[in-house]
């Protein structure tokens, strides 16, 4: 029986774990990976204390901080269900079940898929969802980035260092995202922006050779050797069946990170907090742990 189980080891989960260690709580972290979306990010210039740091570097700093406290971690486990019986919360993974008096869900988000022909066939064969991970593989090649928000802009700014040409395919009539990033993309001579364009298929033989797009009522074929899908994120909340979620399937929390079930808290991008930023997720993780600690102190078990 743990006092606390933390689900997820991204910025929110790791921060919560550091706070839990300092509070001397008997706790466990369960996560399929370490670093979360921070590990996928490119250049980060808005995390306090670092004028410039890459996503993988920041994720490594998070992990280093966590390891300093010798935090108990069940890695490579995927949570399948969470339920509460009396005062006991049961967390079931693909490998085991664990019991706790309180839980913090900090499971983050994952990338959306295009759901077009060829996507599944060419995944990891020229089609990818992570510019940070796979960008260098496409050196001196023509690539396409699908999307129009911050994640797509970030991918373009990373890929322009390696690729021969980058085409940004955006389904809306104008790019979104931060103005600073948008301006860098729009003035770069290696980048072409196609607004009001929808991807309808991925082409290729063994590897990607192009994409089909629908633009201004006409179908076109764009020759590329790499496709980076950056069309948004989905919350990893499927296991939270008994917990209130909004229409986006984000877990609904109050200002104390409490869910509708006493003893179950949530933090970071899996929640309905309006802004999804690394620094916000970290702050929410600390708040959630402090709320969980208060809950443990105030309740008799």
PDB file of C-alpha atoms in Angstrom:
ATOM      1  CA  UNK A   1       0.000   0.000   0.000  1.00  0.00           C
ATOM      2  CA  UNK A   2       1.537   3.293  -1.141  1.00  0.00           C
ATOM      3  CA  UNK A   3       0.619   6.722   0.172  1.00  0.00           C
ATOM      4  CA  UNK A   4       0.805   8.049  -3.391  1.00  0.00           C
ATOM      5  CA  UNK A   5       1.120   6.725  -6.933  1.00  0.00           C
ATOM      6  CA  UNK A   6       2.162   9.148  -9.692  1.00  0.00           C
ATOM      7  CA  UNK A   7       1.155   8.123 -13.219  1.00  0.00           C
ATOM      8  CA  UNK A   8       3.522   9.616 -15.793  1.00  0.00           C
ATOM      9  CA  UNK A   9       7.105  10.900 -15.801  1.00  0.00           C
ATOM     10  CA  UNK A  10       6.962  14.008 -17.937  1.00  0.00           C
ATOM     11  CA  UNK A  11       7.455  17.538 -16.532  1.00  0.00           C
ATOM     12  CA  UNK A  12       4.340  17.287 -14.317  1.00  0.00           C
ATOM     13  CA  UNK A  13       4.994  13.761 -13.044  1.00  0.00           C
ATOM     14  CA  UNK A  14       8.697  14.267 -12.394  1.00  0.00           C
ATOM     15  CA  UNK A  15       8.092  17.538 -10.536  1.00  0.00           C
ATOM     16  CA  UNK A  16       5.401  15.849  -8.447  1.00  0.00           C
ATOM     17  CA  UNK A  17       7.833  13.020  -7.674  1.00  0.00           C
ATOM     18  CA  UNK A  18      10.545  15.424  -6.492  1.00  0.00           C
ATOM     19  CA  UNK A  19       8.047  17.132  -4.171  1.00  0.00           C
ATOM     20  CA  UNK A  20       6.843  13.732  -2.907  1.00  0.00           C
ATOM     21  CA  UNK A  21      10.412  12.655  -2.164  1.00  0.00           C
ATOM     22  CA  UNK A  22      11.056  15.845  -0.210  1.00  0.00           C
ATOM     23  CA  UNK A  23       7.840  15.286   1.775  1.00  0.00           C
ATOM     24  CA  UNK A  24       9.047  11.758   2.654  1.00  0.00           C
ATOM     25  CA  UNK A  25       5.866  10.215   1.226  1.00  0.00           C
ATOM     26  CA  UNK A  26       5.848   6.471   0.525  1.00  0.00           C
ATOM     27  CA  UNK A  27       5.196   6.629  -3.216  1.00  0.00           C
ATOM     28  CA  UNK A  28       5.697   5.047  -6.632  1.00  0.00           C
ATOM     29  CA  UNK A  29       5.992   6.450 -10.167  1.00  0.00           C
ATOM     30  CA  UNK A  30       4.522   4.443 -13.060  1.00  0.00           C
ATOM     31  CA  UNK A  31       5.338   5.517 -16.614  1.00  0.00           C
ATOM     32  CA  UNK A  32       5.956   4.041 -20.026  1.00  0.00           C
ATOM     33  CA  UNK A  33       8.790   6.559 -20.618  1.00  0.00           C
ATOM     34  CA  UNK A  34      10.684   9.432 -18.989  1.00  0.00           C
ATOM     35  CA  UNK A  35      10.569  13.041 -20.164  1.00  0.00           C
ATOM     36  CA  UNK A  36       7.185  13.062 -21.880  1.00  0.00           C
ATOM     37  CA  UNK A  37       6.620  15.650 -24.594  1.00  0.00           C
ATOM     38  CA  UNK A  38       9.579  17.709 -23.349  1.00  0.00           C
ATOM     39  CA  UNK A  39      11.853  15.077 -24.871  1.00  0.00           C
ATOM     40  CA  UNK A  40      10.270  15.693 -28.292  1.00  0.00           C
ATOM     41  CA  UNK A  41      10.618  19.477 -28.242  1.00  0.00           C
ATOM     42  CA  UNK A  42      13.235  21.383 -30.196  1.00  0.00           C
ATOM     43  CA  UNK A  43      14.769  24.610 -28.954  1.00  0.00           C
ATOM     44  CA  UNK A  44      13.248  25.923 -25.714  1.00  0.00           C
ATOM     45  CA  UNK A  45      13.713  29.604 -24.925  1.00  0.00           C
ATOM     46  CA  UNK A  46      10.894  30.199 -22.412  1.00  0.00           C
ATOM     47  CA  UNK A  47      11.754  27.894 -19.500  1.00  0.00           C
ATOM     48  CA  UNK A  48      12.828  30.056 -16.570  1.00  0.00           C
ATOM     49  CA  UNK A  49      16.494  29.648 -15.670  1.00  0.00           C
ATOM     50  CA  UNK A  50      17.539  28.544 -19.152  1.00  0.00           C
ATOM     51  CA  UNK A  51      17.940  31.204 -21.826  1.00  0.00           C
ATOM     52  CA  UNK A  52      18.290  28.358 -24.302  1.00  0.00           C
ATOM     53  CA  UNK A  53      18.032  24.586 -23.932  1.00  0.00           C
ATOM     54  CA  UNK A  54      16.855  21.786 -26.201  1.00  0.00           C
ATOM     55  CA  UNK A  55      13.944  19.537 -25.284  1.00  0.00           C
ATOM     56  CA  UNK A  56      16.074  16.388 -24.847  1.00  0.00           C
ATOM     57  CA  UNK A  57      18.530  18.338 -22.681  1.00  0.00           C
ATOM     58  CA  UNK A  58      15.740  19.634 -20.437  1.00  0.00           C
ATOM     59  CA  UNK A  59      14.194  16.163 -20.193  1.00  0.00           C
ATOM     60  CA  UNK A  60      17.615  14.832 -19.165  1.00  0.00           C
ATOM     61  CA  UNK A  61      17.835  17.524 -16.459  1.00  0.00           C
ATOM     62  CA  UNK A  62      14.391  16.485 -15.187  1.00  0.00           C
ATOM     63  CA  UNK A  63      15.449  12.828 -15.044  1.00  0.00           C
ATOM     64  CA  UNK A  64      18.741  13.723 -13.339  1.00  0.00           C
ATOM     65  CA  UNK A  65      16.803  15.630 -10.661  1.00  0.00           C
ATOM     66  CA  UNK A  66      14.450  12.692 -10.175  1.00  0.00           C
ATOM     67  CA  UNK A  67      17.288  10.161  -9.974  1.00  0.00           C
ATOM     68  CA  UNK A  68      19.001  12.270  -7.283  1.00  0.00           C
ATOM     69  CA  UNK A  69      16.220  11.276  -4.880  1.00  0.00           C
ATOM     70  CA  UNK A  70      16.377   7.587  -5.848  1.00  0.00           C
ATOM     71  CA  UNK A  71      12.695   7.718  -6.734  1.00  0.00           C
ATOM     72  CA  UNK A  72      11.007   4.308  -7.126  1.00  0.00           C
ATOM     73  CA  UNK A  73       9.982   3.924 -10.767  1.00  0.00           C
ATOM     74  CA  UNK A  74       8.071   1.257 -12.674  1.00  0.00           C
ATOM     75  CA  UNK A  75       9.170   2.018 -16.231  1.00  0.00           C
ATOM     76  CA  UNK A  76       7.742   0.575 -19.445  1.00  0.00           C
ATOM     77  CA  UNK A  77       4.354  -0.024 -17.810  1.00  0.00           C
ATOM     78  CA  UNK A  78       1.120   1.282 -19.317  1.00  0.00           C
ATOM     79  CA  UNK A  79      -1.798   2.074 -16.998  1.00  0.00           C
ATOM     80  CA  UNK A  80      -5.020   0.369 -18.119  1.00  0.00           C
ATOM     81  CA  UNK A  81      -7.458   1.235 -15.333  1.00  0.00           C
ATOM     82  CA  UNK A  82      -7.870   3.222 -12.132  1.00  0.00           C
ATOM     83  CA  UNK A  83     -10.647   2.641  -9.613  1.00  0.00           C
ATOM     84  CA  UNK A  84     -11.469   3.346  -5.977  1.00  0.00           C
ATOM     85  CA  UNK A  85     -12.975   0.991  -3.407  1.00  0.00           C
ATOM     86  CA  UNK A  86     -13.584   2.594  -0.035  1.00  0.00           C
ATOM     87  CA  UNK A  87     -10.410   4.539   0.744  1.00  0.00           C
ATOM     88  CA  UNK A  88      -8.189   2.388  -1.489  1.00  0.00           C
ATOM     89  CA  UNK A  89      -7.307   3.420  -5.053  1.00  0.00           C
ATOM     90  CA  UNK A  90      -6.285   0.582  -7.373  1.00  0.00           C
ATOM     91  CA  UNK A  91      -4.045   1.310 -10.360  1.00  0.00           C
ATOM     92  CA  UNK A  92      -3.925  -1.524 -12.894  1.00  0.00           C
ATOM     93  CA  UNK A  93      -1.211  -1.638 -15.552  1.00  0.00           C
ATOM     94  CA  UNK A  94      -0.449  -4.059 -18.377  1.00  0.00           C
ATOM     95  CA  UNK A  95       1.842  -5.901 -15.940  1.00  0.00           C
ATOM     96  CA  UNK A  96       0.472  -5.599 -12.383  1.00  0.00           C
ATOM     97  CA  UNK A  97      -1.914  -3.903  -9.939  1.00  0.00           C
ATOM     98  CA  UNK A  98      -0.939  -1.420  -7.240  1.00  0.00           C
ATOM     99  CA  UNK A  99      -2.804   0.067  -4.272  1.00  0.00           C
ATOM    100  CA  UNK A 100      -2.526   3.596  -2.908  1.00  0.00           C
ATOM    101  CA  UNK A 101      -4.257   6.107  -0.679  1.00  0.00           C
ATOM    102  CA  UNK A 102      -3.872   8.866  -3.289  1.00  0.00           C
ATOM    103  CA  UNK A 103      -2.979   9.173  -6.982  1.00  0.00           C
ATOM    104  CA  UNK A 104      -1.707  11.928  -9.275  1.00  0.00           C
ATOM    105  CA  UNK A 105      -2.467  11.427 -12.971  1.00  0.00           C
ATOM    106  CA  UNK A 106       0.208  13.167 -15.031  1.00  0.00           C
ATOM    107  CA  UNK A 107       0.064  10.985 -18.131  1.00  0.00           C
ATOM    108  CA  UNK A 108       0.293  13.831 -20.670  1.00  0.00           C
ATOM    109  CA  UNK A 109      -0.750  13.692 -24.294  1.00  0.00           C
ATOM    110  CA  UNK A 110       0.189  11.850 -27.496  1.00  0.00           C
ATOM    111  CA  UNK A 111       0.213  12.875 -31.146  1.00  0.00           C
ATOM    112  CA  UNK A 112      -2.904  12.715 -33.302  1.00  0.00           C
ATOM    113  CA  UNK A 113      -2.854  10.659 -36.484  1.00  0.00           C
ATOM    114  CA  UNK A 114      -3.950  11.831 -39.940  1.00  0.00           C
ATOM    115  CA  UNK A 115      -6.109   8.755 -40.590  1.00  0.00           C
ATOM    116  CA  UNK A 116      -5.424   8.792 -44.329  1.00  0.00           C
ATOM    117  CA  UNK A 117      -4.416   6.025 -46.737  1.00  0.00           C
ATOM    118  CA  UNK A 118      -0.743   5.119 -46.501  1.00  0.00           C
ATOM    119  CA  UNK A 119      -0.210   6.512 -42.992  1.00  0.00           C
ATOM    120  CA  UNK A 120       0.064   3.165 -41.215  1.00  0.00           C
ATOM    121  CA  UNK A 121       2.011   1.550 -44.056  1.00  0.00           C
ATOM    122  CA  UNK A 122       4.705   4.230 -44.094  1.00  0.00           C
ATOM    123  CA  UNK A 123       5.001   4.866 -40.359  1.00  0.00           C
ATOM    124  CA  UNK A 124       8.752   4.734 -39.614  1.00  0.00           C
ATOM    125  CA  UNK A 125       9.345   4.346 -43.352  1.00  0.00           C
ATOM    126  CA  UNK A 126       9.495   8.055 -44.115  1.00  0.00           C
ATOM    127  CA  UNK A 127       6.506   9.103 -41.981  1.00  0.00           C
ATOM    128  CA  UNK A 128       7.120  10.143 -38.387  1.00  0.00           C
ATOM    129  CA  UNK A 129       5.559  12.090 -35.519  1.00  0.00           C
ATOM    130  CA  UNK A 130       8.778  13.459 -33.979  1.00  0.00           C
ATOM    131  CA  UNK A 131      11.047  15.980 -35.700  1.00  0.00           C
ATOM    132  CA  UNK A 132      13.388  16.031 -32.703  1.00  0.00           C
ATOM    133  CA  UNK A 133      13.871  12.254 -32.860  1.00  0.00           C
ATOM    134  CA  UNK A 134      14.076  11.749 -36.609  1.00  0.00           C
ATOM    135  CA  UNK A 135      14.979  15.090 -38.218  1.00  0.00           C
ATOM    136  CA  UNK A 136      18.674  14.325 -38.913  1.00  0.00           C
ATOM    137  CA  UNK A 137      17.702  11.190 -40.862  1.00  0.00           C
ATOM    138  CA  UNK A 138      16.217  13.435 -43.564  1.00  0.00           C
ATOM    139  CA  UNK A 139      19.340  15.501 -44.263  1.00  0.00           C
ATOM    140  CA  UNK A 140      19.313  17.028 -47.769  1.00  0.00           C
ATOM    141  CA  UNK A 141      15.839  15.653 -48.523  1.00  0.00           C
ATOM    142  CA  UNK A 142      12.540  17.337 -49.367  1.00  0.00           C
ATOM    143  CA  UNK A 143      10.123  16.943 -46.472  1.00  0.00           C
ATOM    144  CA  UNK A 144       6.591  17.973 -45.551  1.00  0.00           C
ATOM    145  CA  UNK A 145       5.283  19.005 -42.141  1.00  0.00           C
ATOM    146  CA  UNK A 146       1.538  18.587 -41.620  1.00  0.00           C
ATOM    147  CA  UNK A 147      -0.080  21.077 -39.246  1.00  0.00           C
ATOM    148  CA  UNK A 148      -0.304  24.780 -38.487  1.00  0.00           C
ATOM    149  CA  UNK A 149       0.166  25.266 -34.745  1.00  0.00           C
ATOM    150  CA  UNK A 150       3.153  25.510 -32.408  1.00  0.00           C
ATOM    151  CA  UNK A 151       4.175  21.855 -32.744  1.00  0.00           C
ATOM    152  CA  UNK A 152       4.228  22.146 -36.552  1.00  0.00           C
ATOM    153  CA  UNK A 153       6.162  25.430 -36.450  1.00  0.00           C
ATOM    154  CA  UNK A 154       8.673  23.906 -34.049  1.00  0.00           C
ATOM    155  CA  UNK A 155       9.133  20.934 -36.390  1.00  0.00           C
ATOM    156  CA  UNK A 156       9.760  23.246 -39.365  1.00  0.00           C
ATOM    157  CA  UNK A 157      12.338  25.277 -37.451  1.00  0.00           C
ATOM    158  CA  UNK A 158      14.186  22.091 -36.549  1.00  0.00           C
ATOM    159  CA  UNK A 159      13.988  20.492 -39.989  1.00  0.00           C
ATOM    160  CA  UNK A 160      15.213  23.528 -41.911  1.00  0.00           C
ATOM    161  CA  UNK A 161      18.670  22.819 -40.459  1.00  0.00           C
ATOM    162  CA  UNK A 162      18.824  19.407 -42.108  1.00  0.00           C
ATOM    163  CA  UNK A 163      16.378  19.225 -45.008  1.00  0.00           C
ATOM    164  CA  UNK A 164      16.863  20.470 -48.533  1.00  0.00           C
ATOM    165  CA  UNK A 165      13.345  21.961 -48.563  1.00  0.00           C
ATOM    166  CA  UNK A 166      10.461  22.007 -46.078  1.00  0.00           C
ATOM    167  CA  UNK A 167       6.819  22.349 -47.115  1.00  0.00           C
ATOM    168  CA  UNK A 168       4.338  23.175 -44.356  1.00  0.00           C
ATOM    169  CA  UNK A 169       0.845  21.881 -45.205  1.00  0.00           C
ATOM    170  CA  UNK A 170      -1.793  23.673 -43.122  1.00  0.00           C
ATOM    171  CA  UNK A 171      -5.497  22.829 -43.325  1.00  0.00           C
ATOM    172  CA  UNK A 172      -6.664  26.285 -42.147  1.00  0.00           C
ATOM    173  CA  UNK A 173      -6.383  29.536 -44.073  1.00  0.00           C
ATOM    174  CA  UNK A 174      -3.627  30.972 -41.842  1.00  0.00           C
ATOM    175  CA  UNK A 175      -0.918  29.679 -39.521  1.00  0.00           C
ATOM    176  CA  UNK A 176      -1.526  29.703 -35.785  1.00  0.00           C
ATOM    177  CA  UNK A 177       1.046  29.376 -33.020  1.00  0.00           C
ATOM    178  CA  UNK A 178       3.400  31.900 -31.468  1.00  0.00           C
ATOM    179  CA  UNK A 179       4.064  35.010 -33.530  1.00  0.00           C
ATOM    180  CA  UNK A 180       7.859  34.760 -33.099  1.00  0.00           C
ATOM    181  CA  UNK A 181       7.959  31.205 -34.464  1.00  0.00           C
ATOM    182  CA  UNK A 182       5.472  32.028 -37.211  1.00  0.00           C
ATOM    183  CA  UNK A 183       7.589  34.944 -38.449  1.00  0.00           C
ATOM    184  CA  UNK A 184      10.729  32.795 -38.595  1.00  0.00           C
ATOM    185  CA  UNK A 185       8.922  30.182 -40.673  1.00  0.00           C
ATOM    186  CA  UNK A 186       7.333  32.670 -43.073  1.00  0.00           C
ATOM    187  CA  UNK A 187      10.604  34.459 -43.959  1.00  0.00           C
ATOM    188  CA  UNK A 188      12.760  31.349 -44.382  1.00  0.00           C
ATOM    189  CA  UNK A 189      13.693  30.789 -48.044  1.00  0.00           C
ATOM    190  CA  UNK A 190      13.876  27.001 -47.512  1.00  0.00           C
ATOM    191  CA  UNK A 191      10.269  26.846 -46.320  1.00  0.00           C
ATOM    192  CA  UNK A 192       7.067  26.866 -48.395  1.00  0.00           C
ATOM    193  CA  UNK A 193       3.739  27.337 -46.602  1.00  0.00           C
ATOM    194  CA  UNK A 194       0.597  25.883 -48.188  1.00  0.00           C
ATOM    195  CA  UNK A 195      -2.501  27.138 -46.359  1.00  0.00           C
ATOM    196  CA  UNK A 196      -6.023  25.764 -46.916  1.00  0.00           C
ATOM    197  CA  UNK A 197      -4.478  22.445 -47.921  1.00  0.00           C
ATOM    198  CA  UNK A 198      -5.610  19.018 -46.715  1.00  0.00           C
ATOM    199  CA  UNK A 199      -3.532  15.842 -46.905  1.00  0.00           C
ATOM    200  CA  UNK A 200      -5.560  12.995 -48.421  1.00  0.00           C
ATOM    201  CA  UNK A 201      -2.937  10.268 -48.755  1.00  0.00           C
ATOM    202  CA  UNK A 202       0.684   9.192 -48.320  1.00  0.00           C
ATOM    203  CA  UNK A 203       2.450   7.813 -51.393  1.00  0.00           C
ATOM    204  CA  UNK A 204       5.439   5.531 -51.799  1.00  0.00           C
ATOM    205  CA  UNK A 205       6.793   2.048 -52.399  1.00  0.00           C
ATOM    206  CA  UNK A 206       9.009   0.851 -49.543  1.00  0.00           C
ATOM    207  CA  UNK A 207       9.505   4.410 -48.339  1.00  0.00           C
ATOM    208  CA  UNK A 208       7.590   7.668 -48.672  1.00  0.00           C
ATOM    209  CA  UNK A 209       7.863   9.331 -52.070  1.00  0.00           C
ATOM    210  CA  UNK A 210       5.109  11.920 -51.837  1.00  0.00           C
ATOM    211  CA  UNK A 211       1.778  13.085 -50.454  1.00  0.00           C
ATOM    212  CA  UNK A 212      -1.581  13.827 -52.020  1.00  0.00           C
ATOM    213  CA  UNK A 213      -3.176  17.098 -50.983  1.00  0.00           C
ATOM    214  CA  UNK A 214      -6.486  18.804 -51.730  1.00  0.00           C
ATOM    215  CA  UNK A 215      -6.079  22.542 -52.285  1.00  0.00           C
ATOM    216  CA  UNK A 216      -8.565  25.029 -53.734  1.00  0.00           C
ATOM    217  CA  UNK A 217     -10.769  22.141 -54.855  1.00  0.00           C
ATOM    218  CA  UNK A 218      -7.981  20.443 -56.782  1.00  0.00           C
ATOM    219  CA  UNK A 219      -5.969  17.369 -55.875  1.00  0.00           C
ATOM    220  CA  UNK A 220      -2.204  17.764 -56.152  1.00  0.00           C
ATOM    221  CA  UNK A 221       0.785  15.496 -55.613  1.00  0.00           C
ATOM    222  CA  UNK A 222       3.785  16.812 -53.715  1.00  0.00           C
ATOM    223  CA  UNK A 223       7.058  14.903 -54.063  1.00  0.00           C
ATOM    224  CA  UNK A 224       8.737  14.495 -50.649  1.00  0.00           C
ATOM    225  CA  UNK A 225      10.916  11.862 -49.006  1.00  0.00           C
ATOM    226  CA  UNK A 226       9.752  12.560 -45.464  1.00  0.00           C
ATOM    227  CA  UNK A 227       6.469  13.424 -43.737  1.00  0.00           C
ATOM    228  CA  UNK A 228       6.211  14.834 -40.211  1.00  0.00           C
ATOM    229  CA  UNK A 229       2.704  14.762 -38.711  1.00  0.00           C
ATOM    230  CA  UNK A 230       2.138  17.624 -36.250  1.00  0.00           C
ATOM    231  CA  UNK A 231      -1.635  18.117 -36.121  1.00  0.00           C
ATOM    232  CA  UNK A 232      -2.165  18.221 -32.391  1.00  0.00           C
ATOM    233  CA  UNK A 233      -2.362  15.971 -29.373  1.00  0.00           C
ATOM    234  CA  UNK A 234      -4.764  13.631 -27.574  1.00  0.00           C
ATOM    235  CA  UNK A 235      -4.816  13.250 -23.770  1.00  0.00           C
ATOM    236  CA  UNK A 236      -3.713   9.899 -22.370  1.00  0.00           C
ATOM    237  CA  UNK A 237      -6.848   9.557 -20.260  1.00  0.00           C
ATOM    238  CA  UNK A 238      -8.555   6.414 -21.580  1.00  0.00           C
ATOM    239  CA  UNK A 239      -7.844   4.519 -18.361  1.00  0.00           C
ATOM    240  CA  UNK A 240      -9.564   7.205 -16.260  1.00  0.00           C
ATOM    241  CA  UNK A 241     -13.051   5.894 -17.012  1.00  0.00           C
ATOM    242  CA  UNK A 242     -14.583   6.912 -13.658  1.00  0.00           C
ATOM    243  CA  UNK A 243     -13.025  10.384 -13.663  1.00  0.00           C
ATOM    244  CA  UNK A 244     -14.829  13.409 -15.087  1.00  0.00           C
ATOM    245  CA  UNK A 245     -13.470  14.567 -18.441  1.00  0.00           C
ATOM    246  CA  UNK A 246     -14.424  17.307 -20.874  1.00  0.00           C
ATOM    247  CA  UNK A 247     -15.360  16.959 -24.546  1.00  0.00           C
ATOM    248  CA  UNK A 248     -11.656  16.788 -25.447  1.00  0.00           C
ATOM    249  CA  UNK A 249     -11.245  13.898 -22.977  1.00  0.00           C
ATOM    250  CA  UNK A 250      -9.049  16.067 -20.759  1.00  0.00           C
ATOM    251  CA  UNK A 251      -9.402  15.392 -17.027  1.00  0.00           C
ATOM    252  CA  UNK A 252     -11.361  18.166 -15.309  1.00  0.00           C
ATOM    253  CA  UNK A 253      -9.611  19.618 -12.246  1.00  0.00           C
ATOM    254  CA  UNK A 254     -10.087  22.557  -9.893  1.00  0.00           C
ATOM    255  CA  UNK A 255      -7.438  25.043  -8.768  1.00  0.00           C
ATOM    256  CA  UNK A 256      -6.093  22.462  -6.296  1.00  0.00           C
ATOM    257  CA  UNK A 257      -5.696  19.812  -9.003  1.00  0.00           C
ATOM    258  CA  UNK A 258      -8.534  17.771  -7.484  1.00  0.00           C
ATOM    259  CA  UNK A 259     -10.682  15.579  -9.749  1.00  0.00           C
ATOM    260  CA  UNK A 260     -14.274  14.544  -9.028  1.00  0.00           C
ATOM    261  CA  UNK A 261     -12.964  11.581  -6.997  1.00  0.00           C
ATOM    262  CA  UNK A 262     -11.441  12.399  -3.580  1.00  0.00           C
ATOM    263  CA  UNK A 263      -7.817  11.311  -3.389  1.00  0.00           C
ATOM    264  CA  UNK A 264      -7.295  11.378  -7.158  1.00  0.00           C
ATOM    265  CA  UNK A 265      -5.487  14.431  -8.503  1.00  0.00           C
ATOM    266  CA  UNK A 266      -4.276  15.337 -11.998  1.00  0.00           C
ATOM    267  CA  UNK A 267      -1.642  17.652 -13.471  1.00  0.00           C
ATOM    268  CA  UNK A 268      -0.199  18.784 -16.769  1.00  0.00           C
ATOM    269  CA  UNK A 269      -1.372  18.352 -20.340  1.00  0.00           C
ATOM    270  CA  UNK A 270      -3.784  15.498 -19.544  1.00  0.00           C
ATOM    271  CA  UNK A 271      -5.958  18.046 -17.701  1.00  0.00           C
ATOM    272  CA  UNK A 272      -8.202  20.888 -18.845  1.00  0.00           C
ATOM    273  CA  UNK A 273      -5.665  23.546 -17.823  1.00  0.00           C
ATOM    274  CA  UNK A 274      -5.980  25.984 -20.753  1.00  0.00           C
ATOM    275  CA  UNK A 275      -2.306  26.381 -21.701  1.00  0.00           C
ATOM    276  CA  UNK A 276      -0.067  23.441 -22.551  1.00  0.00           C
ATOM    277  CA  UNK A 277       3.499  24.466 -21.757  1.00  0.00           C
ATOM    278  CA  UNK A 278       6.406  22.625 -20.117  1.00  0.00           C
ATOM    279  CA  UNK A 279       6.781  25.213 -17.370  1.00  0.00           C
ATOM    280  CA  UNK A 280       3.041  25.159 -16.635  1.00  0.00           C
ATOM    281  CA  UNK A 281       3.019  21.346 -16.454  1.00  0.00           C
ATOM    282  CA  UNK A 282       5.911  21.436 -13.986  1.00  0.00           C
ATOM    283  CA  UNK A 283       4.116  23.975 -11.804  1.00  0.00           C
ATOM    284  CA  UNK A 284       0.912  21.948 -11.919  1.00  0.00           C
ATOM    285  CA  UNK A 285       2.858  18.859 -10.839  1.00  0.00           C
ATOM    286  CA  UNK A 286       4.110  20.634  -7.729  1.00  0.00           C
ATOM    287  CA  UNK A 287       0.601  21.875  -6.910  1.00  0.00           C
ATOM    288  CA  UNK A 288      -0.871  18.408  -7.326  1.00  0.00           C
ATOM    289  CA  UNK A 289       1.680  16.863  -4.969  1.00  0.00           C
ATOM    290  CA  UNK A 290       1.102  19.513  -2.317  1.00  0.00           C
ATOM    291  CA  UNK A 291      -2.650  18.892  -2.590  1.00  0.00           C
ATOM    292  CA  UNK A 292      -2.127  15.134  -2.313  1.00  0.00           C
ATOM    293  CA  UNK A 293       0.073  15.643   0.764  1.00  0.00           C
ATOM    294  CA  UNK A 294      -2.629  17.818   2.357  1.00  0.00           C
ATOM    295  CA  UNK A 295      -5.214  15.121   1.587  1.00  0.00           C
ATOM    296  CA  UNK A 296      -3.060  12.424   3.211  1.00  0.00           C
ATOM    297  CA  UNK A 297      -2.502  14.522   6.336  1.00  0.00           C
ATOM    298  CA  UNK A 298      -6.192  15.395   6.736  1.00  0.00           C
ATOM    299  CA  UNK A 299      -7.574  11.882   6.218  1.00  0.00           C
ATOM    300  CA  UNK A 300      -7.434   8.945   8.591  1.00  0.00           C
ATOM    301  CA  UNK A 301      -6.885   5.571   6.945  1.00  0.00           C
TER     302      UNK A 301
END
